[in-house]
Amino acid sequence: METKGYKYFTWFNYIFLILLSLLCIFPLVHVLALSFSSSSAASAGLVKLWPVEFTLSSYQYVAAKAEFWQSMFVSFQRVILGGLINFLLTVLLAYPLSRETKQFKPRTFLAWFLFMTMIFHGGLIPWYIVIKELQLLDTIWALVLPNAVPVFNVILLINFFRQLPKEMDEAAHVDGAGHWTILWKIYIPLSLPVLATITLFSLVMHWNSWFDGLILMNSPENYPLQSFLQTVVIQRDLSMIGSSDLESLSEISDRTLKSAQIFLGCLPILIVYPFLQKYFVKGIVIGGVKG
Amino acid sequence: MKVSQGPLYLMVLPGVILVLIFSYGPMVGILMAFQQFIPAKGLFGDQTWVGLDNFRYVLELPNTMRVLWNTLYIATLKIIFGLIVPIIVAILINEVRHMTLKKSIQTTIYLPHFLSWVVLGGILIDILSPSQGIINMILGLVGIEPIFFLGSNTWFPVTLVGSEIWKEFGFGTIIYLAAITGINPELYEAAKMDGANRFKQTLHVTLPGLRMTIVLLGVLSLGNILNAGFDQVFNLYSTQVYESGDIIDTFVYRIGLLEAQYGVATAVGLFKSVVSCILVTVSYYLAYRFANYRIF
């Protein structure tokens, strides 16, 4: 029963939503176009959504900068180490906490112990002082250990584990399997999609974090990429990229260079995005709207 | 069946230790709010206790009320629009019958959520620039004078709220779309029998079906009333717009880390933590009472 009015609405709706989606990627496309354009075209305002006077100079300039690669390296180190630690600790906390109280006595206490950290924070300064006192400043551990337990993910996984049928572990216990075996052989294989979701989330979190790098690393060569970009692109600290010689290069400008760096800064996210997208919807739904 | 609990204790141990150090450690560090903290003496060193002096000092600073107001104003607008826009878009997306189109729209609008505020800040600074930015070029075509979005106190809060909604609205639709699929199809059939068109069905079936989710997310967002978005503001603001854009978190950062007044900054942070904690607790309680929501 489709009325004429509804047909008009459908067309209007399609056009509106398509424009809305374009609005979401348009800024990114514009910056991408800028990064491949010549400096004169960029400053003359000729670049819209397609490169004008196509050139790779900006990328060549960035690629020649040791600082850029150094921070890229720190970022990858952080993402891999941080992601691994997040994964292990999430699983190792979620399994015991998904047991019944009679199976694991401190369960309720520990659940509250974790939950408390979600509702009350010590604040920025005490957090900084604790990390400083532990002498973690300027080490990769400062970026990884304070975020080692993603409490929200732990809760998500506890909830998932609890809705798995209990009969399986009973049967496994009868067969003499201990908790390690049950976790490894039954729970992990059964929760791969959820694990993929939370792992991807933690990888993205580590890649995108910039503030901790900025304040916990004293020397810029320890900056992860996002912190590096923060100083170069946002604070416009040109000394970092050593662009005193920029004037002499006509092909690139501050603007095209920034655009290239911005694009490189989100490239890994764009690459994993298709995988990410496959899983996160499921993850959000499991975590958000139960009951 | 007696199974050893030993392995379970072993499993939780590393996580518990790290949470103890990095989440509970800073809670102990809150004592700094009542000290004239000197970092060289250390967290457990012999610091001078000053009672409530740090709090008194902050209250006497000329900008404190301004910062508090900015925080509340920006956060409230973000909460309101962050709640409404995704509902509307989710309902519109739900009307799209063409599956490929629907998937493409969803894929595109979720994307900005995954980009950092450093990247988006860089993009916004470029496209919003009054001299070179493409947004002002487009506005110029319809005869609008260049607007200094990031440099004027009138426009800065608007830009913050607008860009935050732009980044998050798509992601926000996920939960509503999931809730819409959960609505019993028979309700729509019944409404059709009663002669309701699609619009009436949306009004009388879809919206009521979303009521619980809306209440839940609305209540839970209460806890964010002092979170105006540090990452975003920090990457977009400048001294020109402190008047309209300086928020508690940026204020704490400057006092604490740039001016090294640790005690004072901790006091401001403590104020924020206490208020947020009360609000979050109340919001979870309300969510439990009215939407039967339990986090675990």
XYZ file of C-alpha atoms in Angstrom:
587
model
C 0.000 0.000 0.000
C 2.303 2.705 -1.226
C 0.715 6.101 -1.533
C 1.932 8.802 -3.858
C 3.041 10.841 -0.866
C 5.197 7.986 0.329
C 6.826 7.703 -3.070
C 7.796 11.374 -2.965
C 9.027 10.901 0.559
C 11.176 7.951 -0.528
C 12.887 9.997 -3.214
C 13.416 12.929 -0.901
C 14.708 10.558 1.777
C 17.196 8.859 -0.573
C 18.579 12.170 -1.766
C 18.800 13.537 1.761
C 20.624 10.476 3.105
C 23.024 10.351 0.166
C 23.896 14.018 0.734
C 24.309 13.318 4.428
C 26.731 10.472 3.763
C 28.687 12.595 1.306
C 28.913 15.242 4.001
C 30.638 12.663 6.209
C 33.439 11.896 3.766
C 33.623 15.150 1.868
C 36.132 16.824 4.257
C 38.414 13.804 4.059
C 38.243 13.711 0.264
C 38.997 17.426 0.105
C 42.103 17.013 2.252
C 43.186 14.035 0.163
C 42.817 16.132 -2.971
C 44.824 18.953 -1.396
C 47.638 16.595 -0.466
C 48.101 15.599 -4.119
C 47.865 19.155 -5.464
C 50.587 21.679 -6.085
C 51.037 24.467 -3.555
C 50.019 27.161 -6.038
C 46.761 25.392 -6.869
C 46.082 24.876 -3.167
C 46.680 28.477 -2.180
C 44.704 29.787 -5.157
C 41.706 27.853 -3.842
C 41.373 25.766 -6.994
C 41.270 22.413 -5.248
C 37.838 21.007 -4.481
C 37.440 17.241 -4.507
C 40.032 16.304 -7.097
C 43.791 17.083 -7.146
C 44.827 20.058 -9.274
C 48.305 19.987 -10.853
C 48.828 16.496 -9.502
C 52.078 15.989 -7.628
C 53.522 13.583 -5.092
C 55.936 16.181 -3.697
C 54.196 16.554 -0.355
C 54.343 12.810 0.238
C 57.959 12.653 -0.884
C 58.787 15.409 1.543
C 57.046 13.639 4.439
C 58.588 10.309 3.486
C 62.054 11.816 3.651
C 61.540 12.917 7.245
C 63.069 10.555 9.786
C 60.849 12.033 12.544
C 57.754 10.915 10.702
C 58.900 7.310 10.343
C 60.158 7.256 13.904
C 56.730 8.241 15.255
C 55.060 5.774 12.891
C 57.285 3.073 14.361
C 56.389 4.064 17.938
C 52.705 3.941 16.987
C 52.949 0.443 15.532
C 54.885 -0.723 18.558
C 52.204 0.704 20.788
C 49.295 -0.740 18.825
C 50.760 -4.245 18.759
C 51.965 -4.355 22.354
C 48.930 -2.513 23.690
C 46.473 -4.569 21.679
C 48.035 -7.823 22.844
C 47.998 -6.811 26.511
C 44.416 -5.554 26.239
C 43.319 -8.831 24.691
C 45.000 -11.041 27.274
C 43.844 -9.073 30.287
C 40.285 -8.732 28.989
C 39.931 -12.482 28.505
C 41.686 -13.323 31.774
C 39.419 -11.020 33.758
C 36.182 -11.797 31.960
C 36.305 -15.569 32.373
C 36.618 -15.722 36.192
C 34.144 -12.879 36.611
C 31.575 -14.685 34.484
C 31.538 -17.629 36.973
C 28.836 -17.998 39.615
C 29.735 -16.707 43.070
C 29.909 -20.250 44.415
C 32.491 -21.116 41.792
C 34.555 -18.003 42.355
C 33.981 -16.317 45.695
C 35.406 -12.798 45.109
C 33.379 -12.428 41.921
C 30.970 -9.728 43.134
C 33.678 -7.791 44.909
C 35.943 -7.808 41.856
C 33.132 -6.794 39.529
C 32.519 -3.746 41.715
C 36.248 -3.159 41.968
C 36.362 -2.832 38.178
C 33.079 -0.978 37.837
C 34.173 1.687 40.337
C 36.961 2.748 37.978
C 34.336 3.562 35.365
C 32.410 5.942 37.588
C 35.187 7.592 39.567
C 38.498 8.901 38.297
C 41.468 10.313 40.147
C 41.829 13.021 37.533
C 44.555 14.093 35.159
C 47.204 15.313 37.585
C 47.234 12.365 40.034
C 47.257 10.028 37.031
C 50.273 11.837 35.610
C 52.091 11.847 38.960
C 51.542 8.096 39.452
C 53.070 7.324 36.053
C 55.915 9.735 36.728
C 56.660 8.206 40.145
C 56.803 4.767 38.566
C 59.474 6.193 36.263
C 57.568 5.178 33.169
C 57.843 8.580 31.470
C 59.518 8.374 28.088
C 59.012 4.605 27.820
C 56.558 2.689 25.680
C 55.109 1.201 28.902
C 53.650 4.586 29.832
C 51.439 4.327 26.740
C 50.487 0.708 27.268
C 50.219 -0.133 30.979
C 47.834 2.616 32.178
C 45.369 1.480 29.480
C 46.064 -2.203 30.011
C 42.579 -3.073 31.281
C 39.774 -1.763 29.064
C 37.049 -2.098 31.702
C 34.173 -1.537 29.319
C 35.380 -4.376 27.086
C 35.788 -6.635 30.094
C 32.167 -6.029 31.081
C 31.046 -6.629 27.514
C 32.853 -9.961 27.454
C 31.599 -10.980 30.921
C 28.061 -10.466 29.674
C 28.781 -12.496 26.579
C 30.415 -15.365 28.479
C 27.502 -15.530 30.907
C 24.966 -16.226 28.221
C 26.895 -19.236 26.893
C 25.263 -22.545 27.984
C 26.561 -23.699 31.359
C 26.147 -27.402 30.502
C 29.300 -27.312 28.425
C 31.612 -26.422 31.256
C 29.931 -28.949 33.541
C 30.496 -31.647 30.963
C 34.083 -30.519 30.531
C 34.657 -30.529 34.295
C 33.317 -34.079 34.486
C 35.847 -35.008 31.830
C 38.514 -33.577 34.111
C 39.158 -30.320 32.311
C 40.342 -27.418 34.440
C 39.519 -23.741 34.006
C 42.436 -23.012 31.696
C 41.348 -25.751 29.304
C 37.722 -24.627 29.350
C 38.646 -21.021 28.686
C 41.052 -21.925 25.902
C 39.182 -24.800 24.267
C 35.543 -23.762 24.712
C 35.067 -20.095 25.560
C 37.566 -18.471 23.223
C 36.540 -20.424 20.111
C 32.879 -19.658 20.847
C 33.400 -15.924 21.200
C 35.577 -15.095 18.211
C 33.274 -12.394 16.761
C 33.055 -10.570 20.100
C 36.796 -10.921 20.608
C 37.385 -9.528 17.128
C 35.164 -6.552 17.954
C 36.854 -5.636 21.202
C 40.321 -6.231 19.780
C 39.663 -3.945 16.842
C 38.293 -1.334 19.215
C 41.394 -1.517 21.346
C 43.690 -1.291 18.301
C 41.836 1.793 17.070
C 41.976 3.305 20.565
C 45.739 2.816 20.715
C 46.303 4.172 17.223
C 44.173 7.260 17.823
C 45.476 8.187 21.291
C 47.570 11.322 21.218
C 47.259 13.117 24.530
C 49.104 10.584 26.672
C 51.959 10.513 24.161
C 52.128 14.288 24.238
C 52.454 14.603 28.001
C 54.112 11.322 28.984
C 56.912 11.430 26.427
C 59.431 14.139 27.139
C 61.448 13.782 24.009
C 59.655 14.078 20.681
C 61.399 11.054 19.192
C 59.258 8.917 21.508
C 56.011 10.454 20.249
C 53.527 8.119 18.611
C 52.256 9.350 15.255
C 49.099 11.058 16.534
C 51.081 13.042 19.119
C 53.593 13.956 16.425
C 50.757 15.125 14.170
C 49.267 17.086 17.042
C 52.442 19.136 17.361
C 53.043 19.509 13.634
C 49.540 19.975 12.270
C 47.642 21.526 15.170
C 50.246 23.417 17.187
C 52.026 24.236 13.943
C 55.382 23.520 15.511
C 57.351 23.686 12.301
C 60.638 22.959 14.029
C 59.453 19.381 14.417
C 59.292 18.690 10.721
C 62.309 20.888 10.060
C 60.557 22.893 7.396
C 62.747 25.947 7.529
C 63.708 24.961 4.010
C 60.043 24.936 2.974
C 60.235 28.372 1.397
C 62.704 27.176 -1.173
C 60.371 24.425 -2.377
C 57.722 25.756 -4.654
C 55.931 22.462 -5.173
C 54.698 22.077 -1.641
C 53.320 24.390 0.991
C 52.517 24.178 4.652
C 48.975 23.395 3.604
C 49.588 20.537 1.182
C 52.146 19.078 3.558
C 49.692 19.117 6.454
C 47.055 17.522 4.258
C 49.415 14.707 3.334
C 50.249 14.100 6.991
C 46.611 14.167 8.056
C 45.795 11.617 5.405
C 48.698 9.353 6.364
C 47.580 9.663 9.991
C 44.223 8.082 9.272
C 45.304 5.720 6.497
C 45.702 2.655 8.770
C 42.186 3.246 10.127
C 40.836 3.437 6.577
C 42.605 0.182 5.770
C 41.169 -1.771 8.705
C 37.799 -0.052 8.437
C 36.135 -2.722 6.259
C 37.051 -5.405 8.829
C 36.110 -3.121 11.656
C 32.755 -2.411 10.122
C 31.947 -6.080 9.767
C 32.202 -6.630 13.505
C 31.522 -3.490 15.474
C 27.806 -3.309 14.823
C 27.422 -6.726 16.402
C 29.674 -5.703 19.282
C 27.752 -2.532 20.034
C 24.478 -4.383 20.012
C 25.721 -7.074 22.399
C 27.119 -4.457 24.729
C 24.429 -1.856 24.551
C 20.939 -3.158 24.357
C 20.753 -6.274 26.417
C 17.619 -6.708 28.487
C 31.750 -31.360 41.309
C 34.760 -29.820 42.985
C 36.928 -27.802 40.645
C 39.945 -25.934 41.944
C 39.412 -22.179 42.108
C 43.146 -21.572 42.070
C 43.458 -20.875 38.325
C 40.685 -18.285 38.538
C 42.647 -16.288 41.105
C 45.736 -16.565 38.953
C 43.814 -15.314 35.910
C 42.521 -12.142 37.531
C 45.802 -11.301 39.262
C 47.631 -9.305 36.542
C 44.571 -7.259 35.630
C 43.736 -6.526 39.241
C 47.263 -5.343 39.985
C 47.311 -3.009 36.974
C 43.892 -1.551 37.811
C 45.017 -1.089 41.403
C 48.089 0.853 40.310
C 46.751 2.908 37.437
C 43.134 3.518 38.463
C 43.187 3.329 42.250
C 46.648 4.873 42.523
C 45.412 8.206 41.118
C 42.440 8.057 43.485
C 44.892 8.044 46.389
C 46.714 10.851 44.588
C 43.630 13.006 45.096
C 45.159 13.890 48.472
C 47.237 16.341 46.422
C 44.157 18.545 46.250
C 44.681 19.312 49.929
C 48.441 19.803 49.706
C 50.850 22.306 48.357
C 52.255 19.546 46.211
C 55.932 19.559 45.347
C 56.697 16.762 42.850
C 60.312 16.340 43.958
C 59.128 15.112 47.377
C 57.015 12.389 45.778
C 53.446 11.180 46.187
C 54.057 9.821 49.675
C 56.614 12.447 50.629
C 56.397 15.041 53.342
C 54.065 17.518 51.611
C 52.615 20.624 53.244
C 48.909 20.258 54.015
C 46.910 23.346 53.164
C 43.344 22.255 53.900
C 40.910 23.814 51.445
C 43.244 26.573 50.276
C 43.490 25.169 46.747
C 39.709 25.179 46.384
C 39.500 28.710 47.761
C 42.197 29.831 45.329
C 40.323 28.397 42.349
C 37.059 30.017 43.372
C 38.801 33.370 43.463
C 40.278 33.030 39.970
C 38.402 35.339 37.611
C 37.772 32.658 34.978
C 36.490 29.782 37.054
C 32.774 30.511 36.673
C 33.230 31.197 32.971
C 34.909 27.808 32.501
C 32.209 26.005 34.445
C 29.501 27.712 32.432
C 31.220 26.935 29.104
C 31.535 23.294 30.104
C 27.871 22.971 31.053
C 26.692 24.877 27.991
C 28.729 22.949 25.426
C 28.128 19.566 27.071
C 24.378 20.107 27.370
C 24.013 21.085 23.720
C 26.074 18.050 22.690
C 23.897 15.759 24.814
C 20.634 17.131 23.416
C 21.604 17.074 19.748
C 23.575 13.876 20.194
C 20.363 12.245 21.312
C 17.941 13.690 18.758
C 19.896 13.594 15.492
C 20.701 9.839 15.533
C 17.049 8.972 16.241
C 15.849 10.941 13.221
C 18.559 9.579 10.931
C 17.973 6.009 12.131
C 14.267 6.289 11.344
C 15.049 7.671 7.890
C 17.619 4.922 7.216
C 15.072 2.351 8.270
C 12.819 3.555 5.454
C 15.481 2.772 2.840
C 14.421 -0.453 1.134
C 17.315 -0.620 -1.305
C 19.772 -2.828 0.614
C 23.020 -1.855 -1.151
C 22.219 1.821 -0.744
C 21.339 1.291 2.897
C 24.631 -0.515 3.582
C 26.650 2.161 1.771
C 24.989 4.960 3.716
C 25.680 3.175 6.984
C 29.300 2.447 6.093
C 29.927 6.093 5.223
C 28.279 7.715 8.203
C 30.020 5.454 10.740
C 33.468 6.398 9.453
C 34.137 9.756 11.181
C 33.654 8.098 14.580
C 36.885 6.166 14.090
C 39.097 9.127 13.268
C 40.992 10.891 16.035
C 40.368 14.497 16.988
C 43.928 15.286 15.930
C 43.136 14.219 12.374
C 39.691 15.812 12.389
C 41.069 18.933 14.084
C 43.619 19.272 11.290
C 40.894 18.834 8.692
C 38.534 21.317 10.356
C 41.226 23.956 10.785
C 41.850 23.727 7.050
C 38.288 23.654 5.743
C 36.989 26.274 8.189
C 39.761 28.793 7.602
C 38.309 32.231 6.781
C 40.875 32.941 4.074
C 41.449 29.610 2.320
C 38.863 27.225 3.717
C 36.487 25.526 1.331
C 33.483 26.067 3.617
C 33.907 29.831 3.515
C 34.483 29.645 -0.246
C 31.121 27.905 -0.621
C 29.459 30.437 1.680
C 31.048 33.169 -0.412
C 29.252 31.838 -3.516
C 25.921 32.643 -1.901
C 27.179 36.023 -0.751
C 27.955 35.265 2.886
C 30.935 37.067 4.392
C 33.709 34.735 5.634
C 32.958 33.398 9.097
C 35.846 32.817 11.514
C 34.373 29.592 12.926
C 37.321 28.800 15.174
C 38.276 32.339 16.085
C 35.050 34.048 17.061
C 33.431 33.586 20.443
C 29.989 33.583 18.867
C 30.799 30.781 16.466
C 33.222 28.624 18.422
C 30.681 26.777 20.618
C 28.442 26.267 17.576
C 31.376 24.802 15.662
C 32.186 22.492 18.572
C 28.660 21.147 18.841
C 28.238 20.917 15.081
C 31.463 19.049 14.452
C 30.878 16.705 17.393
C 27.454 15.778 16.039
C 28.940 15.412 12.560
C 31.510 12.945 13.928
C 29.188 10.891 16.121
C 25.639 10.952 14.716
C 26.227 8.037 12.356
C 27.672 5.831 15.016
C 24.809 6.821 17.279
C 22.276 5.384 14.817
C 23.565 1.822 15.305
C 21.825 1.268 18.586
C 18.515 2.690 17.341
C 18.626 0.683 14.130
C 19.175 -2.431 16.225
C 16.237 -1.477 18.433
C 14.035 -0.886 15.367
C 14.764 -4.393 14.038
C 13.675 -5.674 17.436
C 10.169 -4.241 17.069
C 7.526 -6.915 16.534
C 6.495 -6.866 12.825
C 2.941 -7.779 13.799
C 2.567 -4.322 15.294
C 3.153 -2.822 11.847
C 0.686 -5.265 10.289
C -1.917 -4.293 12.862
C -1.305 -0.599 12.244
C -1.680 -1.159 8.484
C -4.996 -2.933 9.075
C -6.137 0.152 10.944
C -5.269 2.217 7.891
C -2.080 3.827 9.186
C 0.309 5.036 6.479
C 4.108 4.847 6.854
C 4.250 8.167 8.653
C 1.555 7.146 11.119
C 3.314 3.804 11.592
C 6.534 5.620 12.448
C 4.703 7.826 14.889
C 2.666 5.115 16.584
C 4.799 1.997 16.275
C 8.468 2.862 15.665
C 8.803 5.744 18.111
C 7.037 3.962 20.980
C 9.185 0.926 20.184
C 12.268 3.070 20.632
C 11.038 4.648 23.847
C 13.057 2.426 26.178
C 16.270 2.883 24.200
C 15.792 6.651 24.098
C 15.110 6.856 27.826
C 18.091 4.630 28.537
C 20.572 6.564 26.421
C 19.166 9.875 27.628
C 19.566 8.902 31.242
C 23.042 7.471 30.747
C 24.210 10.617 28.960
C 23.487 12.592 32.136
C 26.877 11.509 33.408
C 28.535 13.498 30.618
C 27.265 16.874 31.709
C 30.777 17.962 32.712
C 32.433 16.288 29.717
C 32.484 18.935 27.041
C 35.028 16.922 25.023
C 38.657 17.562 25.908
C 40.145 15.966 22.785
C 38.052 18.103 20.491
C 38.392 21.421 22.309
C 42.120 21.004 22.871
C 42.731 20.527 19.151
C 40.496 23.360 18.022
C 40.742 26.169 20.562
C 43.144 29.088 20.812
C 43.568 31.976 23.267
C 41.102 34.037 21.221
C 38.229 31.726 22.112
C 39.043 30.921 25.760
C 36.105 33.119 26.678
C 33.609 30.792 24.997
C 35.532 27.553 24.636
C 37.714 27.000 27.668
C 36.328 24.008 29.580
C 37.163 22.329 32.891
C 39.472 19.759 31.314
C 41.525 22.253 29.315
C 41.633 24.511 32.374
C 43.010 21.647 34.503
C 45.561 20.845 31.810
C 46.871 24.397 31.693
C 46.959 24.986 35.449
C 48.367 21.566 36.206
C 50.721 20.615 33.437
C 51.703 23.941 31.924
C 51.834 26.061 35.097
C 52.739 23.087 37.329
C 50.277 24.083 40.057
C 49.591 20.435 40.825
C 47.546 20.917 43.993
C 45.231 23.491 42.434
C 44.654 21.469 39.263
C 43.952 18.347 41.305
C 41.379 20.290 43.310
C 39.548 21.304 40.127
C 39.791 17.732 38.832
C 38.424 16.413 42.119
C 35.437 18.720 41.873
C 34.720 17.383 38.404
C 35.206 13.754 39.429
C 32.888 14.050 42.426
C 30.102 15.757 40.492
C 30.441 13.293 37.587
C 30.479 10.337 39.957
C 27.242 11.457 41.609
C 25.593 12.051 38.230
C 26.743 8.731 36.795
C 25.543 6.861 39.867
C 22.161 8.589 39.722
C 21.889 7.924 35.995
C 22.664 4.209 36.383
C 20.123 4.033 39.177
C 17.474 5.737 37.039
C 18.319 3.502 34.090
C 17.897 0.491 36.346
C 14.605 1.762 37.766
C 12.979 2.856 34.524
C 14.569 0.777 31.783
C 15.565 -2.251 33.850
C 19.122 -1.702 32.658
C 21.905 -3.545 34.422
C 25.477 -3.202 33.360
C 26.166 -6.743 34.541
